[in-house]
PDB file of C-alpha atoms and ligand atoms in Angstrom:
ATOM      1  CA  UNK A 161      -0.813 -19.151 -54.134  1.00  0.00           C
ATOM      2  CA  UNK A 162      -4.133 -20.921 -54.161  1.00  0.00           C
ATOM      3  CA  UNK A 163      -4.268 -22.004 -50.607  1.00  0.00           C
ATOM      4  CA  UNK A 164      -2.733 -19.526 -48.147  1.00  0.00           C
ATOM      5  CA  UNK A 165      -2.726 -20.929 -44.565  1.00  0.00           C
ATOM      6  CA  UNK A 166      -3.157 -18.740 -41.536  1.00  0.00           C
ATOM      7  CA  UNK A 167      -1.160 -20.004 -38.537  1.00  0.00           C
ATOM      8  CA  UNK A 168      -1.827 -18.409 -35.200  1.00  0.00           C
ATOM      9  CA  UNK A 169       0.467 -19.142 -32.116  1.00  0.00           C
ATOM     10  CA  UNK A 170      -0.358 -17.986 -28.599  1.00  0.00           C
ATOM     11  CA  UNK A 171       2.446 -17.862 -26.031  1.00  0.00           C
ATOM     12  CA  UNK A 172       2.289 -16.277 -22.623  1.00  0.00           C
ATOM     13  CA  UNK A 173       5.389 -14.120 -22.950  1.00  0.00           C
ATOM     14  CA  UNK A 174       7.156 -12.173 -25.758  1.00  0.00           C
ATOM     15  CA  UNK A 175       9.740 -14.908 -26.661  1.00  0.00           C
ATOM     16  CA  UNK A 176       7.735 -18.039 -25.879  1.00  0.00           C
ATOM     17  CA  UNK A 177       6.495 -18.368 -29.493  1.00  0.00           C
ATOM     18  CA  UNK A 178       9.930 -17.784 -30.889  1.00  0.00           C
ATOM     19  CA  UNK A 179      11.482 -20.409 -28.807  1.00  0.00           C
ATOM     20  CA  UNK A 180       8.870 -23.024 -29.291  1.00  0.00           C
ATOM     21  CA  UNK A 181       7.681 -22.567 -32.912  1.00  0.00           C
ATOM     22  CA  UNK A 182      10.051 -19.899 -34.382  1.00  0.00           C
ATOM     23  CA  UNK A 183      11.387 -22.383 -36.898  1.00  0.00           C
ATOM     24  CA  UNK A 184       7.902 -23.244 -38.040  1.00  0.00           C
ATOM     25  CA  UNK A 185       6.916 -19.571 -38.312  1.00  0.00           C
ATOM     26  CA  UNK A 186       9.887 -18.997 -40.693  1.00  0.00           C
ATOM     27  CA  UNK A 187       9.122 -22.076 -42.723  1.00  0.00           C
ATOM     28  CA  UNK A 188       5.446 -21.150 -43.219  1.00  0.00           C
ATOM     29  CA  UNK A 189       6.309 -17.587 -44.085  1.00  0.00           C
ATOM     30  CA  UNK A 190       8.842 -18.785 -46.693  1.00  0.00           C
ATOM     31  CA  UNK A 191       6.097 -20.847 -48.319  1.00  0.00           C
ATOM     32  CA  UNK A 192       3.895 -17.710 -48.556  1.00  0.00           C
ATOM     33  CA  UNK A 193       1.651 -18.440 -45.623  1.00  0.00           C
ATOM     34  CA  UNK A 194       0.571 -15.949 -42.994  1.00  0.00           C
ATOM     35  CA  UNK A 195       1.740 -16.287 -39.357  1.00  0.00           C
ATOM     36  CA  UNK A 196       0.736 -14.406 -36.335  1.00  0.00           C
ATOM     37  CA  UNK A 197       2.539 -14.821 -33.059  1.00  0.00           C
ATOM     38  CA  UNK A 198       0.872 -13.616 -29.898  1.00  0.00           C
ATOM     39  CA  UNK A 199       2.231 -12.874 -26.510  1.00  0.00           C
ATOM     40  CA  UNK A 200      -0.649 -12.883 -24.048  1.00  0.00           C
ATOM     41  CA  UNK A 201       1.412 -10.919 -21.492  1.00  0.00           C
ATOM     42  CA  UNK A 202       3.486  -7.816 -21.992  1.00  0.00           C
ATOM     43  CA  UNK A 203       6.586  -9.191 -20.485  1.00  0.00           C
ATOM     44  CA  UNK A 204       6.902  -6.521 -17.765  1.00  0.00           C
ATOM     45  CA  UNK A 205       8.281  -8.858 -15.082  1.00  0.00           C
ATOM     46  CA  UNK A 206      10.749 -10.743 -17.017  1.00  0.00           C
ATOM     47  CA  UNK A 207      13.917  -9.030 -15.697  1.00  0.00           C
ATOM     48  CA  UNK A 208      15.895  -8.691 -12.482  1.00  0.00           C
ATOM     49  CA  UNK A 209      16.998  -5.102 -12.798  1.00  0.00           C
ATOM     50  CA  UNK A 210      14.348  -3.287 -14.929  1.00  0.00           C
ATOM     51  CA  UNK A 211      10.585  -3.814 -14.951  1.00  0.00           C
ATOM     52  CA  UNK A 212       7.149  -2.326 -15.594  1.00  0.00           C
ATOM     53  CA  UNK A 213       6.399  -0.105 -18.541  1.00  0.00           C
ATOM     54  CA  UNK A 214      10.034   0.383 -19.809  1.00  0.00           C
ATOM     55  CA  UNK A 215      10.603  -3.358 -19.789  1.00  0.00           C
ATOM     56  CA  UNK A 216       7.301  -4.048 -21.585  1.00  0.00           C
ATOM     57  CA  UNK A 217       8.253  -1.427 -24.268  1.00  0.00           C
ATOM     58  CA  UNK A 218      11.690  -2.908 -24.635  1.00  0.00           C
ATOM     59  CA  UNK A 219      10.274  -6.414 -25.036  1.00  0.00           C
ATOM     60  CA  UNK A 220       7.654  -5.217 -27.470  1.00  0.00           C
ATOM     61  CA  UNK A 221      10.438  -3.772 -29.612  1.00  0.00           C
ATOM     62  CA  UNK A 222      12.413  -7.090 -29.368  1.00  0.00           C
ATOM     63  CA  UNK A 223       9.377  -9.040 -30.490  1.00  0.00           C
ATOM     64  CA  UNK A 224       8.836  -6.716 -33.450  1.00  0.00           C
ATOM     65  CA  UNK A 225      12.431  -7.187 -34.557  1.00  0.00           C
ATOM     66  CA  UNK A 226      12.062 -10.909 -34.355  1.00  0.00           C
ATOM     67  CA  UNK A 227       8.959 -10.827 -36.472  1.00  0.00           C
ATOM     68  CA  UNK A 228      10.816  -8.762 -39.126  1.00  0.00           C
ATOM     69  CA  UNK A 229      13.738 -11.309 -39.158  1.00  0.00           C
ATOM     70  CA  UNK A 230      11.240 -14.251 -39.458  1.00  0.00           C
ATOM     71  CA  UNK A 231       9.623 -12.577 -42.432  1.00  0.00           C
ATOM     72  CA  UNK A 232      12.842 -11.399 -44.144  1.00  0.00           C
ATOM     73  CA  UNK A 233      12.936 -12.587 -47.791  1.00  0.00           C
ATOM     74  CA  UNK A 234       9.733 -14.598 -47.311  1.00  0.00           C
ATOM     75  CA  UNK A 235       6.659 -14.203 -49.521  1.00  0.00           C
ATOM     76  CA  UNK A 236       4.488 -14.701 -46.344  1.00  0.00           C
ATOM     77  CA  UNK A 237       4.603 -12.470 -43.347  1.00  0.00           C
ATOM     78  CA  UNK A 238       5.126 -13.130 -39.685  1.00  0.00           C
ATOM     79  CA  UNK A 239       3.461 -10.493 -37.338  1.00  0.00           C
ATOM     80  CA  UNK A 240       3.918 -10.228 -33.612  1.00  0.00           C
ATOM     81  CA  UNK A 241       1.134  -9.103 -31.373  1.00  0.00           C
ATOM     82  CA  UNK A 242       1.689  -8.371 -27.697  1.00  0.00           C
ATOM     83  CA  UNK A 243      -1.330  -8.037 -25.441  1.00  0.00           C
ATOM     84  CA  UNK A 244      -1.049  -5.511 -22.656  1.00  0.00           C
ATOM     85  CA  UNK A 245      -1.669  -7.826 -19.730  1.00  0.00           C
ATOM     86  CA  UNK A 246       1.055  -7.698 -16.958  1.00  0.00           C
ATOM     87  CA  UNK A 247       3.135 -10.697 -16.512  1.00  0.00           C
ATOM     88  CA  UNK A 248       2.027 -13.232 -13.797  1.00  0.00           C
ATOM     89  CA  UNK A 249      -1.456 -11.694 -13.950  1.00  0.00           C
ATOM     90  CA  UNK A 250      -2.977 -13.556 -16.907  1.00  0.00           C
ATOM     91  CA  UNK A 251      -6.271 -15.188 -15.806  1.00  0.00           C
ATOM     92  CA  UNK A 252      -8.779 -17.399 -17.676  1.00  0.00           C
ATOM     93  CA  UNK A 253     -11.476 -14.672 -17.508  1.00  0.00           C
ATOM     94  CA  UNK A 254     -14.450 -14.393 -19.854  1.00  0.00           C
ATOM     95  CA  UNK A 255     -12.938 -11.019 -21.073  1.00  0.00           C
ATOM     96  CA  UNK A 256      -9.650 -12.769 -22.053  1.00  0.00           C
ATOM     97  CA  UNK A 257     -11.569 -15.672 -23.584  1.00  0.00           C
ATOM     98  CA  UNK A 258     -13.482 -13.215 -25.836  1.00  0.00           C
ATOM     99  CA  UNK A 259     -10.112 -11.686 -26.817  1.00  0.00           C
ATOM    100  CA  UNK A 260      -8.834 -14.958 -27.933  1.00  0.00           C
ATOM    101  CA  UNK A 261     -12.050 -15.921 -29.746  1.00  0.00           C
ATOM    102  CA  UNK A 262     -12.061 -12.706 -31.645  1.00  0.00           C
ATOM    103  CA  UNK A 263      -8.345 -13.008 -32.652  1.00  0.00           C
ATOM    104  CA  UNK A 264      -8.877 -16.496 -33.930  1.00  0.00           C
ATOM    105  CA  UNK A 265     -12.068 -15.398 -35.892  1.00  0.00           C
ATOM    106  CA  UNK A 266     -10.517 -12.275 -37.305  1.00  0.00           C
ATOM    107  CA  UNK A 267      -7.386 -13.991 -38.388  1.00  0.00           C
ATOM    108  CA  UNK A 268      -9.483 -16.904 -39.727  1.00  0.00           C
ATOM    109  CA  UNK A 269      -6.887 -19.279 -38.376  1.00  0.00           C
ATOM    110  CA  UNK A 270      -6.368 -22.715 -39.913  1.00  0.00           C
ATOM    111  CA  UNK A 271      -4.074 -23.937 -37.250  1.00  0.00           C
ATOM    112  CA  UNK A 272      -3.827 -22.549 -33.612  1.00  0.00           C
ATOM    113  CA  UNK A 273      -0.874 -23.473 -31.485  1.00  0.00           C
ATOM    114  CA  UNK A 274      -0.248 -22.887 -27.795  1.00  0.00           C
ATOM    115  CA  UNK A 275       1.486 -24.613 -24.876  1.00  0.00           C
ATOM    116  CA  UNK A 276       0.028 -27.559 -23.051  1.00  0.00           C
ATOM    117  CA  UNK A 277      -2.193 -27.027 -19.997  1.00  0.00           C
ATOM    118  CA  UNK A 278       0.040 -28.491 -17.355  1.00  0.00           C
ATOM    119  CA  UNK A 279       3.063 -26.283 -17.107  1.00  0.00           C
ATOM    120  CA  UNK A 280       5.056 -24.661 -14.293  1.00  0.00           C
ATOM    121  CA  UNK A 281       4.174 -21.076 -15.100  1.00  0.00           C
ATOM    122  CA  UNK A 282       0.603 -19.845 -14.390  1.00  0.00           C
ATOM    123  CA  UNK A 283       0.713 -17.577 -17.338  1.00  0.00           C
ATOM    124  CA  UNK A 284       1.502 -20.588 -19.537  1.00  0.00           C
ATOM    125  CA  UNK A 285      -1.314 -22.628 -17.944  1.00  0.00           C
ATOM    126  CA  UNK A 286      -3.883 -19.910 -18.440  1.00  0.00           C
ATOM    127  CA  UNK A 287      -2.726 -19.076 -22.049  1.00  0.00           C
ATOM    128  CA  UNK A 288      -3.426 -22.607 -22.780  1.00  0.00           C
ATOM    129  CA  UNK A 289      -6.686 -22.645 -20.929  1.00  0.00           C
ATOM    130  CA  UNK A 290      -7.881 -19.585 -22.790  1.00  0.00           C
ATOM    131  CA  UNK A 291      -7.009 -21.123 -26.123  1.00  0.00           C
ATOM    132  CA  UNK A 292      -8.747 -24.352 -25.388  1.00  0.00           C
ATOM    133  CA  UNK A 293     -11.827 -22.379 -24.109  1.00  0.00           C
ATOM    134  CA  UNK A 294     -11.979 -20.594 -27.385  1.00  0.00           C
ATOM    135  CA  UNK A 295     -11.868 -23.812 -29.400  1.00  0.00           C
ATOM    136  CA  UNK A 296     -15.215 -24.779 -30.773  1.00  0.00           C
ATOM    137  CA  UNK A 297     -16.702 -21.547 -29.339  1.00  0.00           C
ATOM    138  CA  UNK A 298     -15.184 -19.745 -32.357  1.00  0.00           C
ATOM    139  CA  UNK A 299     -17.842 -21.612 -34.556  1.00  0.00           C
ATOM    140  CA  UNK A 300     -20.848 -20.578 -32.414  1.00  0.00           C
ATOM    141  CA  UNK A 301     -22.677 -17.620 -34.095  1.00  0.00           C
ATOM    142  CA  UNK A 302     -24.437 -16.343 -31.016  1.00  0.00           C
ATOM    143  CA  UNK A 303     -21.163 -16.150 -28.989  1.00  0.00           C
ATOM    144  CA  UNK A 304     -19.764 -12.642 -29.841  1.00  0.00           C
ATOM    145  CA  UNK A 305     -22.349 -12.291 -32.568  1.00  0.00           C
ATOM    146  CA  UNK A 306     -20.769  -9.116 -33.944  1.00  0.00           C
ATOM    147  CA  UNK A 307     -17.542 -10.824 -34.830  1.00  0.00           C
ATOM    148  CA  UNK A 308     -18.230 -13.224 -37.689  1.00  0.00           C
ATOM    149  CA  UNK A 309     -17.879 -16.835 -36.587  1.00  0.00           C
ATOM    150  CA  UNK A 310     -15.846 -19.397 -38.372  1.00  0.00           C
ATOM    151  CA  UNK A 311     -17.690 -22.023 -40.400  1.00  0.00           C
ATOM    152  CA  UNK A 312     -14.955 -24.603 -39.426  1.00  0.00           C
ATOM    153  CA  UNK A 313     -13.246 -25.185 -36.157  1.00  0.00           C
ATOM    154  CA  UNK A 314      -9.515 -24.747 -36.645  1.00  0.00           C
ATOM    155  CA  UNK A 315      -6.986 -27.463 -35.820  1.00  0.00           C
ATOM    156  CA  UNK A 316      -5.583 -26.695 -32.409  1.00  0.00           C
ATOM    157  CA  UNK A 317      -2.255 -28.153 -31.350  1.00  0.00           C
ATOM    158  CA  UNK A 318       0.250 -27.838 -28.517  1.00  0.00           C
ATOM    159  CA  UNK A 319       4.052 -27.253 -28.656  1.00  0.00           C
ATOM    160  CA  UNK A 320       6.172 -29.513 -26.616  1.00  0.00           C
ATOM    161  CA  UNK A 321       7.241 -29.568 -23.013  1.00  0.00           C
ATOM    162  CA  UNK A 322       8.812 -32.039 -20.653  1.00  0.00           C
ATOM    163  CA  UNK A 323       6.246 -32.333 -18.043  1.00  0.00           C
ATOM    164  CA  UNK A 324       5.190 -35.886 -17.287  1.00  0.00           C
ATOM    165  CA  UNK A 325       1.854 -35.388 -15.392  1.00  0.00           C
ATOM    166  CA  UNK A 326      -0.812 -36.097 -16.280  1.00  0.00           C
ATOM    167  CA  UNK A 327       0.943 -37.530 -19.387  1.00  0.00           C
ATOM    168  CA  UNK A 328       4.102 -36.793 -21.291  1.00  0.00           C
ATOM    169  CA  UNK A 329       4.061 -34.962 -24.618  1.00  0.00           C
ATOM    170  CA  UNK A 330       3.297 -37.234 -27.528  1.00  0.00           C
ATOM    171  CA  UNK A 331       4.199 -35.702 -30.946  1.00  0.00           C
ATOM    172  CA  UNK A 332       1.797 -35.976 -33.786  1.00  0.00           C
ATOM    173  CA  UNK A 333       3.891 -33.838 -36.174  1.00  0.00           C
ATOM    174  CA  UNK A 334       7.577 -33.380 -36.232  1.00  0.00           C
ATOM    175  CA  UNK A 335       9.188 -30.798 -38.541  1.00  0.00           C
ATOM    176  CA  UNK A 336      12.821 -30.418 -39.380  1.00  0.00           C
ATOM    177  CA  UNK A 337      14.109 -26.920 -38.833  1.00  0.00           C
ATOM    178  CA  UNK A 338      17.885 -27.381 -39.764  1.00  0.00           C
ATOM    179  CA  UNK A 339      17.259 -25.294 -42.886  1.00  0.00           C
ATOM    180  CA  UNK A 340      15.995 -22.355 -40.839  1.00  0.00           C
ATOM    181  CA  UNK A 341      18.141 -22.778 -37.711  1.00  0.00           C
ATOM    182  CA  UNK A 342      20.344 -19.754 -38.125  1.00  0.00           C
ATOM    183  CA  UNK A 343      17.262 -17.582 -38.712  1.00  0.00           C
ATOM    184  CA  UNK A 344      15.582 -18.946 -35.672  1.00  0.00           C
ATOM    185  CA  UNK A 345      18.643 -18.130 -33.634  1.00  0.00           C
ATOM    186  CA  UNK A 346      18.582 -14.658 -35.197  1.00  0.00           C
ATOM    187  CA  UNK A 347      14.957 -14.364 -33.842  1.00  0.00           C
ATOM    188  CA  UNK A 348      16.105 -15.440 -30.367  1.00  0.00           C
ATOM    189  CA  UNK A 349      19.005 -13.078 -30.414  1.00  0.00           C
ATOM    190  CA  UNK A 350      16.436 -10.196 -30.797  1.00  0.00           C
ATOM    191  CA  UNK A 351      15.207 -10.934 -27.265  1.00  0.00           C
ATOM    192  CA  UNK A 352      18.338  -9.467 -25.709  1.00  0.00           C
ATOM    193  CA  UNK A 353      16.661  -8.777 -22.352  1.00  0.00           C
ATOM    194  CA  UNK A 354      15.827 -12.476 -22.004  1.00  0.00           C
ATOM    195  CA  UNK A 355      18.603 -14.411 -23.755  1.00  0.00           C
ATOM    196  CA  UNK A 356      21.525 -12.358 -22.348  1.00  0.00           C
ATOM    197  CA  UNK A 357      20.101 -10.849 -19.217  1.00  0.00           C
ATOM    198  CA  UNK A 358      17.047 -12.338 -17.443  1.00  0.00           C
ATOM    199  CA  UNK A 359      17.279 -16.013 -18.342  1.00  0.00           C
ATOM    200  CA  UNK A 360      20.916 -16.302 -17.551  1.00  0.00           C
ATOM    201  CA  UNK A 361      20.257 -14.418 -14.261  1.00  0.00           C
ATOM    202  CA  UNK A 362      17.333 -16.762 -13.477  1.00  0.00           C
ATOM    203  CA  UNK A 363      19.559 -19.815 -14.323  1.00  0.00           C
ATOM    204  CA  UNK A 364      22.476 -18.480 -12.261  1.00  0.00           C
ATOM    205  CA  UNK A 365      24.796 -18.221 -15.215  1.00  0.00           C
ATOM    206  CA  UNK A 366      24.740 -14.420 -15.695  1.00  0.00           C
ATOM    207  CA  UNK A 367      28.522 -14.364 -15.132  1.00  0.00           C
ATOM    208  CA  UNK A 368      29.039 -16.589 -18.165  1.00  0.00           C
ATOM    209  CA  UNK A 369      27.318 -14.240 -20.666  1.00  0.00           C
ATOM    210  CA  UNK A 370      30.002 -12.953 -23.125  1.00  0.00           C
ATOM    211  CA  UNK A 371      30.151  -9.252 -24.127  1.00  0.00           C
ATOM    212  CA  UNK A 372      31.089  -9.493 -27.775  1.00  0.00           C
ATOM    213  CA  UNK A 373      28.502 -10.382 -30.440  1.00  0.00           C
ATOM    214  CA  UNK A 374      30.175 -13.492 -31.984  1.00  0.00           C
ATOM    215  CA  UNK A 375      30.665 -15.134 -28.441  1.00  0.00           C
ATOM    216  CA  UNK A 376      27.063 -14.216 -27.623  1.00  0.00           C
ATOM    217  CA  UNK A 377      25.920 -16.060 -30.631  1.00  0.00           C
ATOM    218  CA  UNK A 378      27.777 -19.206 -29.458  1.00  0.00           C
ATOM    219  CA  UNK A 379      26.440 -18.735 -25.942  1.00  0.00           C
ATOM    220  CA  UNK A 380      22.952 -18.673 -27.436  1.00  0.00           C
ATOM    221  CA  UNK A 381      23.479 -21.729 -29.616  1.00  0.00           C
ATOM    222  CA  UNK A 382      25.065 -23.597 -26.695  1.00  0.00           C
ATOM    223  CA  UNK A 383      22.007 -22.952 -24.424  1.00  0.00           C
ATOM    224  CA  UNK A 384      19.100 -23.476 -26.832  1.00  0.00           C
ATOM    225  CA  UNK A 385      20.273 -25.856 -29.656  1.00  0.00           C
ATOM    226  CA  UNK A 386      20.245 -28.942 -27.308  1.00  0.00           C
ATOM    227  CA  UNK A 387      16.501 -28.404 -26.735  1.00  0.00           C
ATOM    228  CA  UNK A 388      15.853 -28.528 -30.487  1.00  0.00           C
ATOM    229  CA  UNK A 389      18.231 -31.571 -30.760  1.00  0.00           C
ATOM    230  CA  UNK A 390      16.198 -33.346 -28.129  1.00  0.00           C
ATOM    231  CA  UNK A 391      13.006 -32.458 -30.066  1.00  0.00           C
ATOM    232  CA  UNK A 392      14.493 -34.229 -33.148  1.00  0.00           C
ATOM    233  CA  UNK A 393      15.235 -37.254 -31.054  1.00  0.00           C
ATOM    234  CA  UNK A 394      11.704 -37.297 -29.510  1.00  0.00           C
ATOM    235  CA  UNK A 395      10.155 -36.965 -32.964  1.00  0.00           C
ATOM    236  CA  UNK A 396      12.723 -39.329 -34.662  1.00  0.00           C
ATOM    237  CA  UNK A 397      10.190 -42.052 -35.656  1.00  0.00           C
ATOM    238  CA  UNK A 398       7.836 -39.394 -37.065  1.00  0.00           C
ATOM    239  CA  UNK A 399      10.672 -37.678 -38.844  1.00  0.00           C
ATOM    240  CA  UNK A 400      11.593 -40.905 -40.640  1.00  0.00           C
ATOM    241  CA  UNK A 401       7.966 -41.598 -41.482  1.00  0.00           C
ATOM    242  CA  UNK A 402       7.519 -38.118 -42.901  1.00  0.00           C
ATOM    243  CA  UNK A 403      10.795 -37.380 -44.601  1.00  0.00           C
ATOM    244  CA  UNK A 404      11.782 -40.923 -45.449  1.00  0.00           C
ATOM    245  CA  UNK A 405      14.031 -43.231 -43.488  1.00  0.00           C
ATOM    246  CA  UNK A 406      17.356 -41.746 -44.678  1.00  0.00           C
ATOM    247  CA  UNK A 407      16.549 -38.055 -44.585  1.00  0.00           C
ATOM    248  CA  UNK A 408      14.412 -38.260 -41.412  1.00  0.00           C
ATOM    249  CA  UNK A 409      17.333 -40.156 -39.737  1.00  0.00           C
ATOM    250  CA  UNK A 410      19.674 -37.146 -40.451  1.00  0.00           C
ATOM    251  CA  UNK A 411      17.482 -34.406 -39.074  1.00  0.00           C
ATOM    252  CA  UNK A 412      19.368 -32.681 -36.202  1.00  0.00           C
ATOM    253  CA  UNK A 413      16.929 -30.048 -35.006  1.00  0.00           C
ATOM    254  CA  UNK A 414      13.161 -30.223 -35.033  1.00  0.00           C
ATOM    255  CA  UNK A 415       9.968 -28.716 -33.621  1.00  0.00           C
ATOM    256  CA  UNK A 416       7.131 -31.078 -32.705  1.00  0.00           C
ATOM    257  CA  UNK A 417       3.384 -30.536 -32.132  1.00  0.00           C
ATOM    258  CA  UNK A 418       0.684 -32.577 -30.485  1.00  0.00           C
ATOM    259  CA  UNK A 419      -2.919 -32.170 -31.383  1.00  0.00           C
ATOM    260  CA  UNK A 420      -5.426 -30.815 -28.976  1.00  0.00           C
ATOM    261  CA  UNK A 421      -8.660 -32.903 -28.955  1.00  0.00           C
ATOM    262  CA  UNK A 422     -10.949 -29.783 -28.985  1.00  0.00           C
ATOM    263  CA  UNK A 423      -9.931 -28.805 -32.578  1.00  0.00           C
ATOM    264  CA  UNK A 424     -10.923 -30.158 -35.936  1.00  0.00           C
ATOM    265  CA  UNK A 425      -9.765 -33.758 -36.635  1.00  0.00           C
ATOM    266  CA  UNK A 426      -6.666 -33.997 -38.755  1.00  0.00           C
ATOM    267  CA  UNK A 427      -7.173 -36.590 -41.483  1.00  0.00           C
ATOM    268  CA  UNK A 428      -4.681 -37.290 -44.251  1.00  0.00           C
ATOM    269  CA  UNK A 429      -5.868 -34.469 -46.520  1.00  0.00           C
ATOM    270  CA  UNK A 430      -5.911 -31.924 -43.685  1.00  0.00           C
ATOM    271  CA  UNK A 431      -2.447 -33.033 -42.657  1.00  0.00           C
ATOM    272  CA  UNK A 432      -1.043 -32.522 -46.178  1.00  0.00           C
ATOM    273  CA  UNK A 433      -2.752 -29.166 -46.381  1.00  0.00           C
ATOM    274  CA  UNK A 434      -1.621 -27.839 -42.906  1.00  0.00           C
ATOM    275  CA  UNK A 435       1.936 -29.188 -42.995  1.00  0.00           C
ATOM    276  CA  UNK A 436       3.292 -28.681 -46.500  1.00  0.00           C
ATOM    277  CA  UNK A 437       6.854 -29.474 -45.581  1.00  0.00           C
ATOM    278  CA  UNK A 438       7.329 -33.091 -46.512  1.00  0.00           C
ATOM    279  CA  UNK A 439       7.251 -33.253 -50.271  1.00  0.00           C
TER     280      UNK A 439
HETATM  281 ZN1   ZN B 874       6.826 -17.943 -20.896  1.00  0.00          ZN
END
């Protein structure tokens, strides 16, 4: 392939990227592009029974399985990196900023995705802050001079959320994920400690988690598909514009992105290059 894209997503925890842009990761990989998913924290507080090192190791293994599933049968690869920062302790320090700058440079990212900066969880907020602080800086030769700088600032974008202040999420791109939905659920299913233990506990529905695998799959679908359906509704106008009135109207599940103003501007040519899904 002449133009292999490099897509880099920064989440705070080892399942954030899967939930928010898992479908996109699969789609890029199947088109031969390179995807790196990053969890800035090691996940060591995301459980009500276990914690610390054993939980971080368990979640690392879950993330690696998810990446293998996302890459299965694809000509491109999805890799999953977990940084060893404890949960609820991510801070927008210079040290962490340099880590993000060097990761973006070394991967030579074309598109960098993270969460928006106003979010309930401090790790989410600071992951976003760190990525925004790295934007532009990745092009400055005298910042981290030993890690070759990028000649072009990548495009930076946010995945969606429902927070209304200071302004609600406004999609710039909406991508149908119906064709990869089962694989995205397979990715989520890898995060057993979250999908069937911690999140149900935290949402007070632990007693509803079924034991057998088929019922677990339905439980997962019941809890997470509505979010992806709402994304399709939120992006409906864009979906119709991008896929055509008929096809766009029929999309059931989607993932949406909003541009960050600190990245490269997305003109029509850049859009076609970065989002090769609408032919
Ligand atoms: Zn998270």
